[in-house]
């Protein structure tokens, strides 16, 4: 009877490398400038060709951004907390987005 034993060790997320000898920064450290479209309220964001949905949509109740948010775009930064979640941060506030499989907008805003 033959037996096979497989032994190994792996590196966790903290040990990802982007190039040999260099440790990639944690996802949280990768904030990028981002202009969030706010004209019809804050519910969807187009990120990397896919539409992401806000965990807690924001509006003024009439389909516009809430008071204090710029219209039609709010400047800020986008930080990927993992492959399926992104955090938009600006002077007006913070919104957490979850990735969807949508490649087209869920509705057309005029």
mmCIF file with all atom_site columns, C-alpha atoms in Angstrom:
data_model
loop_
_atom_site.group_PDB
_atom_site.id
_atom_site.type_symbol
_atom_site.label_atom_id
_atom_site.label_alt_id
_atom_site.label_comp_id
_atom_site.label_asym_id
_atom_site.label_entity_id
_atom_site.label_seq_id
_atom_site.pdbx_PDB_ins_code
_atom_site.Cartn_x
_atom_site.Cartn_y
_atom_site.Cartn_z
_atom_site.occupancy
_atom_site.B_iso_or_equiv
_atom_site.pdbx_formal_charge
_atom_site.auth_seq_id
_atom_site.auth_comp_id
_atom_site.auth_asym_id
_atom_site.auth_atom_id
_atom_site.pdbx_PDB_model_num
ATOM 1   C CA . UNK A 1 1   ? 0.000   0.000  0.000   1.00 0.00 ? 1   UNK A CA 1
ATOM 2   C CA . UNK A 1 2   ? 1.412   3.381  -1.021  1.00 0.00 ? 2   UNK A CA 1
ATOM 3   C CA . UNK A 1 3   ? 0.826   6.484  1.037   1.00 0.00 ? 3   UNK A CA 1
ATOM 4   C CA . UNK A 1 4   ? 1.335   10.041 -0.001  1.00 0.00 ? 4   UNK A CA 1
ATOM 5   C CA . UNK A 1 5   ? 1.953   12.799 2.479   1.00 0.00 ? 5   UNK A CA 1
ATOM 6   C CA . UNK A 1 6   ? 1.790   16.402 1.369   1.00 0.00 ? 6   UNK A CA 1
ATOM 7   C CA . UNK A 1 7   ? 3.283   18.989 3.644   1.00 0.00 ? 7   UNK A CA 1
ATOM 8   C CA . UNK A 1 8   ? 3.577   22.655 2.903   1.00 0.00 ? 8   UNK A CA 1
ATOM 9   C CA . UNK A 1 9   ? 3.287   26.101 4.210   1.00 0.00 ? 9   UNK A CA 1
ATOM 10  C CA . UNK A 1 10  ? 1.753   29.105 2.593   1.00 0.00 ? 10  UNK A CA 1
ATOM 11  C CA . UNK A 1 11  ? 1.941   32.798 2.958   1.00 0.00 ? 11  UNK A CA 1
ATOM 12  C CA . UNK A 1 12  ? -1.150  34.631 4.091   1.00 0.00 ? 12  UNK A CA 1
ATOM 13  C CA . UNK A 1 13  ? -2.418  37.922 2.729   1.00 0.00 ? 13  UNK A CA 1
ATOM 14  C CA . UNK A 1 14  ? 0.188   39.862 4.692   1.00 0.00 ? 14  UNK A CA 1
ATOM 15  C CA . UNK A 1 15  ? 2.949   38.225 2.644   1.00 0.00 ? 15  UNK A CA 1
ATOM 16  C CA . UNK A 1 16  ? 1.705   39.017 -0.884  1.00 0.00 ? 16  UNK A CA 1
ATOM 17  C CA . UNK A 1 17  ? 4.445   40.272 -3.144  1.00 0.00 ? 17  UNK A CA 1
ATOM 18  C CA . UNK A 1 18  ? 4.108   42.397 -6.230  1.00 0.00 ? 18  UNK A CA 1
ATOM 19  C CA . UNK A 1 19  ? 7.684   41.907 -7.369  1.00 0.00 ? 19  UNK A CA 1
ATOM 20  C CA . UNK A 1 20  ? 10.352  39.553 -6.056  1.00 0.00 ? 20  UNK A CA 1
ATOM 21  C CA . UNK A 1 21  ? 11.767  40.878 -2.818  1.00 0.00 ? 21  UNK A CA 1
ATOM 22  C CA . UNK A 1 22  ? 9.084   43.517 -2.263  1.00 0.00 ? 22  UNK A CA 1
ATOM 23  C CA . UNK A 1 23  ? 6.077   43.148 -0.009  1.00 0.00 ? 23  UNK A CA 1
ATOM 24  C CA . UNK A 1 24  ? 2.899   44.672 -1.448  1.00 0.00 ? 24  UNK A CA 1
ATOM 25  C CA . UNK A 1 25  ? 1.207   47.277 0.746   1.00 0.00 ? 25  UNK A CA 1
ATOM 26  C CA . UNK A 1 26  ? -2.002  46.148 2.424   1.00 0.00 ? 26  UNK A CA 1
ATOM 27  C CA . UNK A 1 27  ? -5.176  46.792 0.440   1.00 0.00 ? 27  UNK A CA 1
ATOM 28  C CA . UNK A 1 28  ? -6.237  49.433 2.959   1.00 0.00 ? 28  UNK A CA 1
ATOM 29  C CA . UNK A 1 29  ? -3.193  51.517 2.014   1.00 0.00 ? 29  UNK A CA 1
ATOM 30  C CA . UNK A 1 30  ? -4.185  51.786 -1.643  1.00 0.00 ? 30  UNK A CA 1
ATOM 31  C CA . UNK A 1 31  ? -6.357  54.921 -1.645  1.00 0.00 ? 31  UNK A CA 1
ATOM 32  C CA . UNK A 1 32  ? -6.803  56.342 -5.130  1.00 0.00 ? 32  UNK A CA 1
ATOM 33  C CA . UNK A 1 33  ? -8.392  59.637 -6.198  1.00 0.00 ? 33  UNK A CA 1
ATOM 34  C CA . UNK A 1 34  ? -11.993 59.080 -7.312  1.00 0.00 ? 34  UNK A CA 1
ATOM 35  C CA . UNK A 1 35  ? -14.844 61.272 -8.563  1.00 0.00 ? 35  UNK A CA 1
ATOM 36  C CA . UNK A 1 36  ? -18.127 59.759 -7.300  1.00 0.00 ? 36  UNK A CA 1
ATOM 37  C CA . UNK A 1 37  ? -21.146 60.487 -9.516  1.00 0.00 ? 37  UNK A CA 1
ATOM 38  C CA . UNK A 1 38  ? -23.793 61.853 -7.151  1.00 0.00 ? 38  UNK A CA 1
ATOM 39  C CA . UNK A 1 39  ? -26.343 63.525 -9.465  1.00 0.00 ? 39  UNK A CA 1
ATOM 40  C CA . UNK A 1 40  ? -29.177 61.030 -8.817  1.00 0.00 ? 40  UNK A CA 1
ATOM 41  C CA . UNK A 1 41  ? -28.259 60.247 -5.227  1.00 0.00 ? 41  UNK A CA 1
ATOM 42  C CA . UNK A 1 42  ? -25.531 57.966 -3.964  1.00 0.00 ? 42  UNK A CA 1
ATOM 43  C CA . UNK A 1 43  ? -26.372 54.339 -4.631  1.00 0.00 ? 43  UNK A CA 1
ATOM 44  C CA . UNK A 1 44  ? -24.151 53.114 -7.460  1.00 0.00 ? 44  UNK A CA 1
ATOM 45  C CA . UNK A 1 45  ? -20.517 53.667 -8.438  1.00 0.00 ? 45  UNK A CA 1
ATOM 46  C CA . UNK A 1 46  ? -18.789 52.521 -11.604 1.00 0.00 ? 46  UNK A CA 1
ATOM 47  C CA . UNK A 1 47  ? -15.475 51.070 -10.498 1.00 0.00 ? 47  UNK A CA 1
ATOM 48  C CA . UNK A 1 48  ? -13.130 49.171 -12.823 1.00 0.00 ? 48  UNK A CA 1
ATOM 49  C CA . UNK A 1 49  ? -15.890 48.677 -15.426 1.00 0.00 ? 49  UNK A CA 1
ATOM 50  C CA . UNK A 1 50  ? -18.368 47.185 -12.941 1.00 0.00 ? 50  UNK A CA 1
ATOM 51  C CA . UNK A 1 51  ? -21.193 48.809 -10.999 1.00 0.00 ? 51  UNK A CA 1
ATOM 52  C CA . UNK A 1 52  ? -20.840 48.623 -7.230  1.00 0.00 ? 52  UNK A CA 1
ATOM 53  C CA . UNK A 1 53  ? -23.789 49.259 -4.891  1.00 0.00 ? 53  UNK A CA 1
ATOM 54  C CA . UNK A 1 54  ? -23.745 51.327 -1.713  1.00 0.00 ? 54  UNK A CA 1
ATOM 55  C CA . UNK A 1 55  ? -24.431 49.370 1.464   1.00 0.00 ? 55  UNK A CA 1
ATOM 56  C CA . UNK A 1 56  ? -26.455 52.373 2.672   1.00 0.00 ? 56  UNK A CA 1
ATOM 57  C CA . UNK A 1 57  ? -27.632 54.554 -0.260  1.00 0.00 ? 57  UNK A CA 1
ATOM 58  C CA . UNK A 1 58  ? -27.809 58.298 0.395   1.00 0.00 ? 58  UNK A CA 1
ATOM 59  C CA . UNK A 1 59  ? -30.142 60.919 -1.094  1.00 0.00 ? 59  UNK A CA 1
ATOM 60  C CA . UNK A 1 60  ? -32.159 63.983 -0.170  1.00 0.00 ? 60  UNK A CA 1
ATOM 61  C CA . UNK A 1 61  ? -35.391 62.024 -0.711  1.00 0.00 ? 61  UNK A CA 1
ATOM 62  C CA . UNK A 1 62  ? -35.851 63.464 -4.202  1.00 0.00 ? 62  UNK A CA 1
ATOM 63  C CA . UNK A 1 63  ? -33.130 61.541 -6.024  1.00 0.00 ? 63  UNK A CA 1
ATOM 64  C CA . UNK A 1 64  ? -30.361 64.061 -5.394  1.00 0.00 ? 64  UNK A CA 1
ATOM 65  C CA . UNK A 1 65  ? -27.286 63.797 -3.192  1.00 0.00 ? 65  UNK A CA 1
ATOM 66  C CA . UNK A 1 66  ? -27.848 64.732 0.448   1.00 0.00 ? 66  UNK A CA 1
ATOM 67  C CA . UNK A 1 67  ? -27.025 68.207 1.740   1.00 0.00 ? 67  UNK A CA 1
ATOM 68  C CA . UNK A 1 68  ? -23.287 68.799 1.870   1.00 0.00 ? 68  UNK A CA 1
ATOM 69  C CA . UNK A 1 69  ? -22.464 66.514 -1.065  1.00 0.00 ? 69  UNK A CA 1
ATOM 70  C CA . UNK A 1 70  ? -21.365 68.027 -4.386  1.00 0.00 ? 70  UNK A CA 1
ATOM 71  C CA . UNK A 1 71  ? -23.513 67.574 -7.506  1.00 0.00 ? 71  UNK A CA 1
ATOM 72  C CA . UNK A 1 72  ? -22.894 66.028 -10.060 1.00 0.00 ? 72  UNK A CA 1
ATOM 73  C CA . UNK A 1 73  ? -19.552 64.681 -8.731  1.00 0.00 ? 73  UNK A CA 1
ATOM 74  C CA . UNK A 1 74  ? -18.006 64.457 -5.262  1.00 0.00 ? 74  UNK A CA 1
ATOM 75  C CA . UNK A 1 75  ? -14.196 64.342 -5.195  1.00 0.00 ? 75  UNK A CA 1
ATOM 76  C CA . UNK A 1 76  ? -12.608 61.940 -2.757  1.00 0.00 ? 76  UNK A CA 1
ATOM 77  C CA . UNK A 1 77  ? -10.600 58.745 -2.509  1.00 0.00 ? 77  UNK A CA 1
ATOM 78  C CA . UNK A 1 78  ? -11.463 55.118 -3.077  1.00 0.00 ? 78  UNK A CA 1
ATOM 79  C CA . UNK A 1 79  ? -9.894  52.396 -0.948  1.00 0.00 ? 79  UNK A CA 1
ATOM 80  C CA . UNK A 1 80  ? -10.364 48.687 -1.628  1.00 0.00 ? 80  UNK A CA 1
ATOM 81  C CA . UNK A 1 81  ? -10.813 46.906 1.691   1.00 0.00 ? 81  UNK A CA 1
ATOM 82  C CA . UNK A 1 82  ? -10.974 43.560 -0.149  1.00 0.00 ? 82  UNK A CA 1
ATOM 83  C CA . UNK A 1 83  ? -11.792 42.308 -3.678  1.00 0.00 ? 83  UNK A CA 1
ATOM 84  C CA . UNK A 1 84  ? -15.525 42.895 -3.189  1.00 0.00 ? 84  UNK A CA 1
ATOM 85  C CA . UNK A 1 85  ? -15.692 45.979 -0.974  1.00 0.00 ? 85  UNK A CA 1
ATOM 86  C CA . UNK A 1 86  ? -14.552 49.561 -1.542  1.00 0.00 ? 86  UNK A CA 1
ATOM 87  C CA . UNK A 1 87  ? -14.740 52.613 0.712   1.00 0.00 ? 87  UNK A CA 1
ATOM 88  C CA . UNK A 1 88  ? -15.271 56.077 -0.774  1.00 0.00 ? 88  UNK A CA 1
ATOM 89  C CA . UNK A 1 89  ? -14.100 58.845 1.545   1.00 0.00 ? 89  UNK A CA 1
ATOM 90  C CA . UNK A 1 90  ? -14.583 62.573 1.022   1.00 0.00 ? 90  UNK A CA 1
ATOM 91  C CA . UNK A 1 91  ? -15.047 65.794 2.970   1.00 0.00 ? 91  UNK A CA 1
ATOM 92  C CA . UNK A 1 92  ? -18.826 65.174 2.746   1.00 0.00 ? 92  UNK A CA 1
ATOM 93  C CA . UNK A 1 93  ? -18.744 61.666 4.201   1.00 0.00 ? 93  UNK A CA 1
ATOM 94  C CA . UNK A 1 94  ? -17.978 57.999 3.628   1.00 0.00 ? 94  UNK A CA 1
ATOM 95  C CA . UNK A 1 95  ? -19.849 55.356 1.627   1.00 0.00 ? 95  UNK A CA 1
ATOM 96  C CA . UNK A 1 96  ? -19.086 51.620 1.530   1.00 0.00 ? 96  UNK A CA 1
ATOM 97  C CA . UNK A 1 97  ? -19.709 49.902 -1.819  1.00 0.00 ? 97  UNK A CA 1
ATOM 98  C CA . UNK A 1 98  ? -20.087 46.187 -2.549  1.00 0.00 ? 98  UNK A CA 1
ATOM 99  C CA . UNK A 1 99  ? -19.107 44.786 -5.950  1.00 0.00 ? 99  UNK A CA 1
ATOM 100 C CA . UNK A 1 100 ? -21.863 43.420 -8.189  1.00 0.00 ? 100 UNK A CA 1
ATOM 101 C CA . UNK A 1 101 ? -21.710 41.624 -11.530 1.00 0.00 ? 101 UNK A CA 1
ATOM 102 C CA . UNK A 1 102 ? -23.409 44.516 -13.356 1.00 0.00 ? 102 UNK A CA 1
ATOM 103 C CA . UNK A 1 103 ? -21.513 45.822 -16.369 1.00 0.00 ? 103 UNK A CA 1
ATOM 104 C CA . UNK A 1 104 ? -24.372 48.169 -17.338 1.00 0.00 ? 104 UNK A CA 1
ATOM 105 C CA . UNK A 1 105 ? -25.965 50.877 -15.228 1.00 0.00 ? 105 UNK A CA 1
ATOM 106 C CA . UNK A 1 106 ? -29.010 49.690 -13.250 1.00 0.00 ? 106 UNK A CA 1
ATOM 107 C CA . UNK A 1 107 ? -30.969 52.724 -14.499 1.00 0.00 ? 107 UNK A CA 1
ATOM 108 C CA . UNK A 1 108 ? -30.393 55.813 -16.579 1.00 0.00 ? 108 UNK A CA 1
ATOM 109 C CA . UNK A 1 109 ? -30.239 59.017 -14.584 1.00 0.00 ? 109 UNK A CA 1
ATOM 110 C CA . UNK A 1 110 ? -31.064 62.242 -16.379 1.00 0.00 ? 110 UNK A CA 1
#
